[in-house]
mmCIF file of C-alpha atoms and ligand atoms in Angstrom:
data_model
loop_
_atom_site.group_PDB
_atom_site.id
_atom_site.type_symbol
_atom_site.label_atom_id
_atom_site.label_comp_id
_atom_site.label_asym_id
_atom_site.label_seq_id
_atom_site.Cartn_x
_atom_site.Cartn_y
_atom_site.Cartn_z
ATOM 1 C CA MET A 1 19.639 33.670 -61.769
ATOM 2 C CA GLN A 2 17.721 35.229 -58.892
ATOM 3 C CA LYS A 3 19.575 34.898 -55.571
ATOM 4 C CA ARG A 4 17.631 33.530 -52.634
ATOM 5 C CA ILE A 5 18.444 35.262 -49.366
ATOM 6 C CA LEU A 6 17.139 33.835 -46.102
ATOM 7 C CA ILE A 7 16.743 36.432 -43.366
ATOM 8 C CA ILE A 8 16.448 35.135 -39.807
ATOM 9 C CA GLU A 9 15.381 38.071 -37.663
ATOM 10 C CA ASP A 10 12.736 38.337 -34.950
ATOM 11 C CA GLU A 11 11.981 42.026 -35.524
ATOM 12 C CA PRO A 12 9.312 42.227 -38.264
ATOM 13 C CA ALA A 13 10.186 45.858 -39.119
ATOM 14 C CA ILE A 14 13.798 44.937 -39.998
ATOM 15 C CA ARG A 15 12.681 41.811 -41.840
ATOM 16 C CA ASP A 16 10.222 43.814 -43.960
ATOM 17 C CA MET A 17 12.710 46.581 -44.673
ATOM 18 C CA VAL A 18 15.354 44.086 -45.826
ATOM 19 C CA ALA A 19 12.829 42.042 -47.854
ATOM 20 C CA PHE A 20 11.689 45.201 -49.629
ATOM 21 C CA ALA A 21 15.242 46.334 -50.440
ATOM 22 C CA LEU A 22 16.310 42.870 -51.638
ATOM 23 C CA GLY A 23 13.223 42.587 -53.821
ATOM 24 C CA LYS A 24 13.930 45.963 -55.401
ATOM 25 C CA ASP A 25 17.454 44.752 -56.176
ATOM 26 C CA GLY A 26 16.176 41.631 -57.940
ATOM 27 C CA MET A 27 16.844 39.168 -55.100
ATOM 28 C CA HIS A 28 14.331 36.859 -53.501
ATOM 29 C CA CYS A 29 13.913 37.157 -49.737
ATOM 30 C CA MET A 30 12.866 34.214 -47.566
ATOM 31 C CA PRO A 31 11.792 35.486 -44.121
ATOM 32 C CA ALA A 32 12.106 33.569 -40.824
ATOM 33 C CA GLY A 33 11.489 34.767 -37.275
ATOM 34 C CA ASP A 34 13.559 32.201 -35.396
ATOM 35 C CA ALA A 35 15.805 29.139 -35.774
ATOM 36 C CA ARG A 36 12.905 26.720 -36.136
ATOM 37 C CA GLU A 37 11.269 28.696 -38.934
ATOM 38 C CA ALA A 38 14.664 29.050 -40.598
ATOM 39 C CA GLU A 39 15.289 25.317 -40.584
ATOM 40 C CA LEU A 40 11.853 24.672 -42.084
ATOM 41 C CA ALA A 41 12.558 27.239 -44.819
ATOM 42 C CA ILE A 42 15.969 25.691 -45.588
ATOM 43 C CA ALA A 43 14.462 22.209 -45.765
ATOM 44 C CA GLU A 44 12.076 23.508 -48.414
ATOM 45 C CA GLN A 45 14.646 25.453 -50.429
ATOM 46 C CA VAL A 46 18.355 25.970 -49.818
ATOM 47 C CA PRO A 47 19.183 29.702 -49.888
ATOM 48 C CA ASP A 48 22.248 31.255 -51.576
ATOM 49 C CA LEU A 49 23.044 33.297 -48.478
ATOM 50 C CA ILE A 50 21.780 33.687 -44.926
ATOM 51 C CA LEU A 51 21.332 36.928 -42.981
ATOM 52 C CA LEU A 52 21.359 35.919 -39.361
ATOM 53 C CA ASP A 53 20.405 38.067 -36.401
ATOM 54 C CA TRP A 54 22.691 37.618 -33.401
ATOM 55 C CA MET A 55 19.956 37.947 -30.775
ATOM 56 C CA LEU A 56 17.090 35.600 -31.484
ATOM 57 C CA PRO A 57 14.471 34.203 -29.112
ATOM 58 C CA GLY A 58 15.306 30.584 -28.229
ATOM 59 C CA THR A 59 18.315 29.373 -30.198
ATOM 60 C CA SER A 60 20.772 32.272 -30.569
ATOM 61 C CA GLY A 61 22.172 33.340 -33.926
ATOM 62 C CA LEU A 62 25.616 32.121 -32.961
ATOM 63 C CA GLU A 63 24.312 28.716 -31.938
ATOM 64 C CA LEU A 64 22.366 28.445 -35.175
ATOM 65 C CA ALA A 65 25.455 29.435 -37.212
ATOM 66 C CA ARG A 66 27.416 26.593 -35.571
ATOM 67 C CA ARG A 67 24.607 24.161 -36.257
ATOM 68 C CA LEU A 68 24.436 25.190 -39.936
ATOM 69 C CA ARG A 69 28.203 24.730 -40.277
ATOM 70 C CA ARG A 70 28.077 21.229 -38.790
ATOM 71 C CA ASN A 71 25.367 20.127 -41.188
ATOM 72 C CA GLU A 72 26.591 18.713 -44.507
ATOM 73 C CA SER A 73 23.772 20.288 -46.551
ATOM 74 C CA THR A 74 24.124 23.803 -45.112
ATOM 75 C CA ARG A 75 27.880 23.939 -44.466
ATOM 76 C CA GLU A 76 28.708 25.925 -47.595
ATOM 77 C CA ILE A 77 25.970 28.563 -47.379
ATOM 78 C CA PRO A 78 27.561 31.953 -46.656
ATOM 79 C CA ILE A 79 26.309 33.699 -43.515
ATOM 80 C CA ILE A 80 26.242 37.411 -42.729
ATOM 81 C CA MET A 81 25.583 38.133 -39.084
ATOM 82 C CA LEU A 82 23.419 41.093 -38.083
ATOM 83 C CA THR A 83 24.624 42.414 -34.747
ATOM 84 C CA ALA A 84 23.655 45.312 -32.525
ATOM 85 C CA ARG A 85 26.271 47.822 -31.488
ATOM 86 C CA GLY A 86 28.263 46.518 -28.538
ATOM 87 C CA GLU A 87 28.079 42.937 -29.698
ATOM 88 C CA GLU A 88 31.149 43.412 -31.884
ATOM 89 C CA MET A 89 33.318 42.075 -29.086
ATOM 90 C CA ASP A 90 31.984 38.664 -29.976
ATOM 91 C CA ARG A 91 33.294 38.889 -33.513
ATOM 92 C CA VAL A 92 35.977 36.322 -32.810
ATOM 93 C CA ASN A 93 33.370 33.856 -31.610
ATOM 94 C CA GLY A 94 31.389 34.476 -34.752
ATOM 95 C CA LEU A 95 34.341 33.945 -37.047
ATOM 96 C CA ASP A 96 35.104 30.671 -35.324
ATOM 97 C CA ALA A 97 31.485 29.658 -35.873
ATOM 98 C CA GLY A 98 32.100 30.125 -39.589
ATOM 99 C CA VAL A 99 30.389 33.452 -40.177
ATOM 100 C CA ASP A 100 31.490 35.203 -43.392
ATOM 101 C CA ASP A 101 30.813 38.810 -42.528
ATOM 102 C CA TYR A 102 29.113 41.210 -40.105
ATOM 103 C CA VAL A 103 26.769 44.107 -40.476
ATOM 104 C CA VAL A 104 26.205 46.252 -37.401
ATOM 105 C CA LYS A 105 22.728 47.633 -36.662
ATOM 106 C CA PRO A 106 21.441 50.127 -37.528
ATOM 107 C CA PHE A 107 22.579 49.578 -41.116
ATOM 108 C CA SER A 108 21.484 51.080 -44.401
ATOM 109 C CA THR A 109 19.952 48.630 -46.859
ATOM 110 C CA ARG A 110 22.378 49.924 -49.465
ATOM 111 C CA GLU A 111 25.339 48.921 -47.276
ATOM 112 C CA LEU A 112 23.742 45.551 -46.546
ATOM 113 C CA ILE A 113 23.205 44.791 -50.237
ATOM 114 C CA ALA A 114 26.803 45.755 -51.054
ATOM 115 C CA ARG A 115 28.030 43.338 -48.369
ATOM 116 C CA ILE A 116 25.702 40.570 -49.603
ATOM 117 C CA LYS A 117 27.053 40.936 -53.134
ATOM 118 C CA ALA A 118 30.659 40.929 -51.923
ATOM 119 C CA VAL A 119 30.126 37.748 -49.904
ATOM 120 C CA LEU A 120 28.290 36.053 -52.783
ATOM 121 C CA ARG A 121 31.130 36.914 -55.174
ATOM 122 C CA ARG A 122 33.691 35.592 -52.716
ATOM 123 C CA SER A 123 31.793 32.382 -52.028
ATOM 124 C CA GLN A 124 31.488 31.766 -55.739
ATOM 125 C CA GLY A 125 35.245 32.244 -55.877
ATOM 126 C CA ASP A 126 35.143 34.738 -58.686
ATOM 127 C CA ASP A 127 35.699 38.468 -59.005
ATOM 128 C CA GLY A 128 34.320 38.472 -62.538
ATOM 129 C CA SER A 129 37.670 38.040 -64.290
ATOM 130 C CA GLY A 130 38.068 34.371 -63.385
ATOM 131 C CA SER A 131 40.518 35.065 -60.585
ATOM 132 C CA ILE A 132 40.116 35.249 -56.823
ATOM 133 C CA VAL A 133 41.682 38.118 -54.904
ATOM 134 C CA LEU A 134 42.163 38.072 -51.160
ATOM 135 C CA GLY A 135 44.332 40.747 -49.582
ATOM 136 C CA GLU A 136 47.643 40.725 -51.455
ATOM 137 C CA LEU A 137 47.078 37.292 -52.957
ATOM 138 C CA ARG A 138 45.553 36.513 -56.316
ATOM 139 C CA ILE A 139 44.853 33.078 -57.710
ATOM 140 C CA ASP A 140 44.089 32.659 -61.399
ATOM 141 C CA GLY A 141 41.861 29.613 -61.661
ATOM 142 C CA ALA A 142 42.011 29.356 -65.453
ATOM 143 C CA ALA A 143 45.820 29.530 -65.692
ATOM 144 C CA HIS A 144 46.463 27.746 -62.344
ATOM 145 C CA ARG A 145 48.757 30.567 -61.291
ATOM 146 C CA VAL A 146 49.248 32.354 -57.990
ATOM 147 C CA TYR A 147 50.446 35.929 -57.499
ATOM 148 C CA ALA A 148 51.669 37.437 -54.245
ATOM 149 C CA ARG A 149 51.860 41.228 -54.226
ATOM 150 C CA GLY A 150 51.740 41.038 -58.008
ATOM 151 C CA GLU A 151 54.618 38.570 -58.355
ATOM 152 C CA ALA A 152 54.196 35.015 -59.644
ATOM 153 C CA VAL A 153 54.591 32.275 -57.020
ATOM 154 C CA SER A 154 55.965 28.896 -58.016
ATOM 155 C CA ILE A 155 53.586 26.397 -56.426
ATOM 156 C CA GLY A 156 53.090 22.628 -56.526
ATOM 157 C CA PRO A 157 49.730 20.994 -57.339
ATOM 158 C CA THR A 158 48.778 20.025 -53.766
ATOM 159 C CA GLU A 159 49.681 23.431 -52.328
ATOM 160 C CA TYR A 160 47.747 25.003 -55.194
ATOM 161 C CA ARG A 161 44.631 22.967 -54.378
ATOM 162 C CA LEU A 162 45.015 23.745 -50.692
ATOM 163 C CA LEU A 163 45.430 27.479 -51.357
ATOM 164 C CA HIS A 164 42.521 27.489 -53.786
ATOM 165 C CA PHE A 165 40.313 25.867 -51.175
ATOM 166 C CA PHE A 166 41.452 28.344 -48.519
ATOM 167 C CA MET A 167 40.867 31.344 -50.770
ATOM 168 C CA THR A 168 37.351 30.247 -51.618
ATOM 169 C CA HIS A 169 36.651 29.422 -47.964
ATOM 170 C CA ALA A 170 38.448 32.184 -46.080
ATOM 171 C CA GLU A 171 37.765 33.227 -42.495
ATOM 172 C CA ARG A 172 36.487 29.813 -41.455
ATOM 173 C CA VAL A 173 38.163 27.197 -39.333
ATOM 174 C CA TYR A 174 38.647 23.742 -40.839
ATOM 175 C CA SER A 175 39.838 20.652 -39.022
ATOM 176 C CA ARG A 176 42.519 18.449 -40.592
ATOM 177 C CA ALA A 177 39.854 15.860 -41.393
ATOM 178 C CA GLN A 178 37.721 18.468 -43.155
ATOM 179 C CA LEU A 179 40.707 19.714 -45.174
ATOM 180 C CA LEU A 180 41.538 16.147 -46.179
ATOM 181 C CA ASP A 181 37.970 15.716 -47.267
ATOM 182 C CA HIS A 182 37.840 18.889 -49.344
ATOM 183 C CA VAL A 183 41.386 19.067 -50.738
ATOM 184 C CA TRP A 184 42.412 15.429 -50.969
ATOM 185 C CA GLY A 185 38.925 14.116 -51.649
ATOM 186 C CA GLY A 186 38.776 12.102 -48.436
ATOM 187 C CA SER A 187 41.320 9.522 -49.564
ATOM 188 C CA VAL A 188 41.690 6.870 -46.886
ATOM 189 C CA TYR A 189 45.383 6.510 -47.678
ATOM 190 C CA VAL A 190 46.248 10.011 -46.562
ATOM 191 C CA GLU A 191 46.937 10.647 -42.892
ATOM 192 C CA GLU A 192 45.912 13.788 -41.076
ATOM 193 C CA ARG A 193 49.511 14.826 -40.457
ATOM 194 C CA THR A 194 49.909 15.098 -44.241
ATOM 195 C CA VAL A 195 47.823 18.242 -43.932
ATOM 196 C CA ASP A 196 50.409 19.742 -41.566
ATOM 197 C CA VAL A 197 53.192 18.983 -44.034
ATOM 198 C CA HIS A 198 51.444 20.811 -46.857
ATOM 199 C CA ILE A 199 50.416 23.681 -44.593
ATOM 200 C CA ARG A 200 54.119 24.106 -43.736
ATOM 201 C CA ARG A 201 55.048 24.083 -47.419
ATOM 202 C CA LEU A 202 52.331 26.598 -48.259
ATOM 203 C CA ARG A 203 53.540 28.939 -45.513
ATOM 204 C CA LYS A 204 57.100 28.656 -46.786
ATOM 205 C CA LEU A 205 55.952 29.555 -50.298
ATOM 206 C CA LEU A 206 54.194 32.677 -49.032
ATOM 207 C CA GLU A 207 56.945 33.691 -46.613
ATOM 208 C CA PRO A 208 58.983 35.886 -49.018
ATOM 209 C CA TRP A 209 55.952 38.213 -49.258
ATOM 210 C CA GLN A 210 55.167 37.950 -45.519
ATOM 211 C CA LEU A 211 51.834 36.415 -46.469
ATOM 212 C CA ASP A 212 52.430 33.194 -44.537
ATOM 213 C CA VAL A 213 50.540 34.841 -41.647
ATOM 214 C CA MET A 214 47.341 34.295 -43.649
ATOM 215 C CA VAL A 215 47.596 30.570 -42.954
ATOM 216 C CA GLN A 216 46.624 30.449 -39.299
ATOM 217 C CA THR A 217 46.725 27.638 -36.789
ATOM 218 C CA VAL A 218 43.672 27.497 -34.550
ATOM 219 C CA ARG A 219 44.795 25.604 -31.493
ATOM 220 C CA GLY A 220 42.969 22.386 -30.846
ATOM 221 C CA THR A 221 40.804 22.838 -33.936
ATOM 222 C CA GLY A 222 42.695 23.134 -37.201
ATOM 223 C CA TYR A 223 43.476 25.882 -39.669
ATOM 224 C CA ARG A 224 42.005 29.080 -40.943
ATOM 225 C CA PHE A 225 42.915 31.264 -43.887
ATOM 226 C CA SER A 226 42.414 34.929 -43.091
ATOM 227 C CA VAL A 227 43.274 38.397 -44.329
ATOM 228 C CA ALA A 228 43.291 39.603 -40.714
ATOM 229 C CA PRO A 229 46.567 38.786 -38.919
HETATM 230 CA CA1 CA B 301 16.867 40.271 -32.554
#
């Protein structure tokens, strides 16, 4: 199926270049010049991925990323941020806003397309063989098995679901309430501190391989699963 890529960029030359390259690669490009145009485009058709320029007139890219993450209907759409050199310092901000990857300008369209495909694969939670690989961790969705540095990990059903969610939603911060919603299905009988209990258990399971550092506490917000320590 043809992937729909929304590009939000105020420079027409970059927009056209990217649209041309995406089209040649069999993807469909939806162009937008600012946040307002982007929101109109999304309302019409939800894209598979968003390319978002950091510096936009009016609402900034970062602000828009946060807004998209707060909105139920756009929360799951992967975002690749387009940043100019020198803006990399704000990477941390971007990751907290739920951005999936970065491409620094000037970029080659070939590099951009490779990154788009990598993010799409990751967001679909599949590397083609039915398993998800993230750093030294591999989760086999069909067999319900987890491997750390190639060794099988003995894992309970809740920790498995939690890890599976994290691995398909890496590099984003989730509050306890959001994790309850996604992993426990929003059961009213489960308290938020239950999340902490299972996070502790998951860390303990990954500890022998020193992979517990992937489960990160974000103070005052919640948790994030990341390959970067
Ligand atoms: Ca710009």
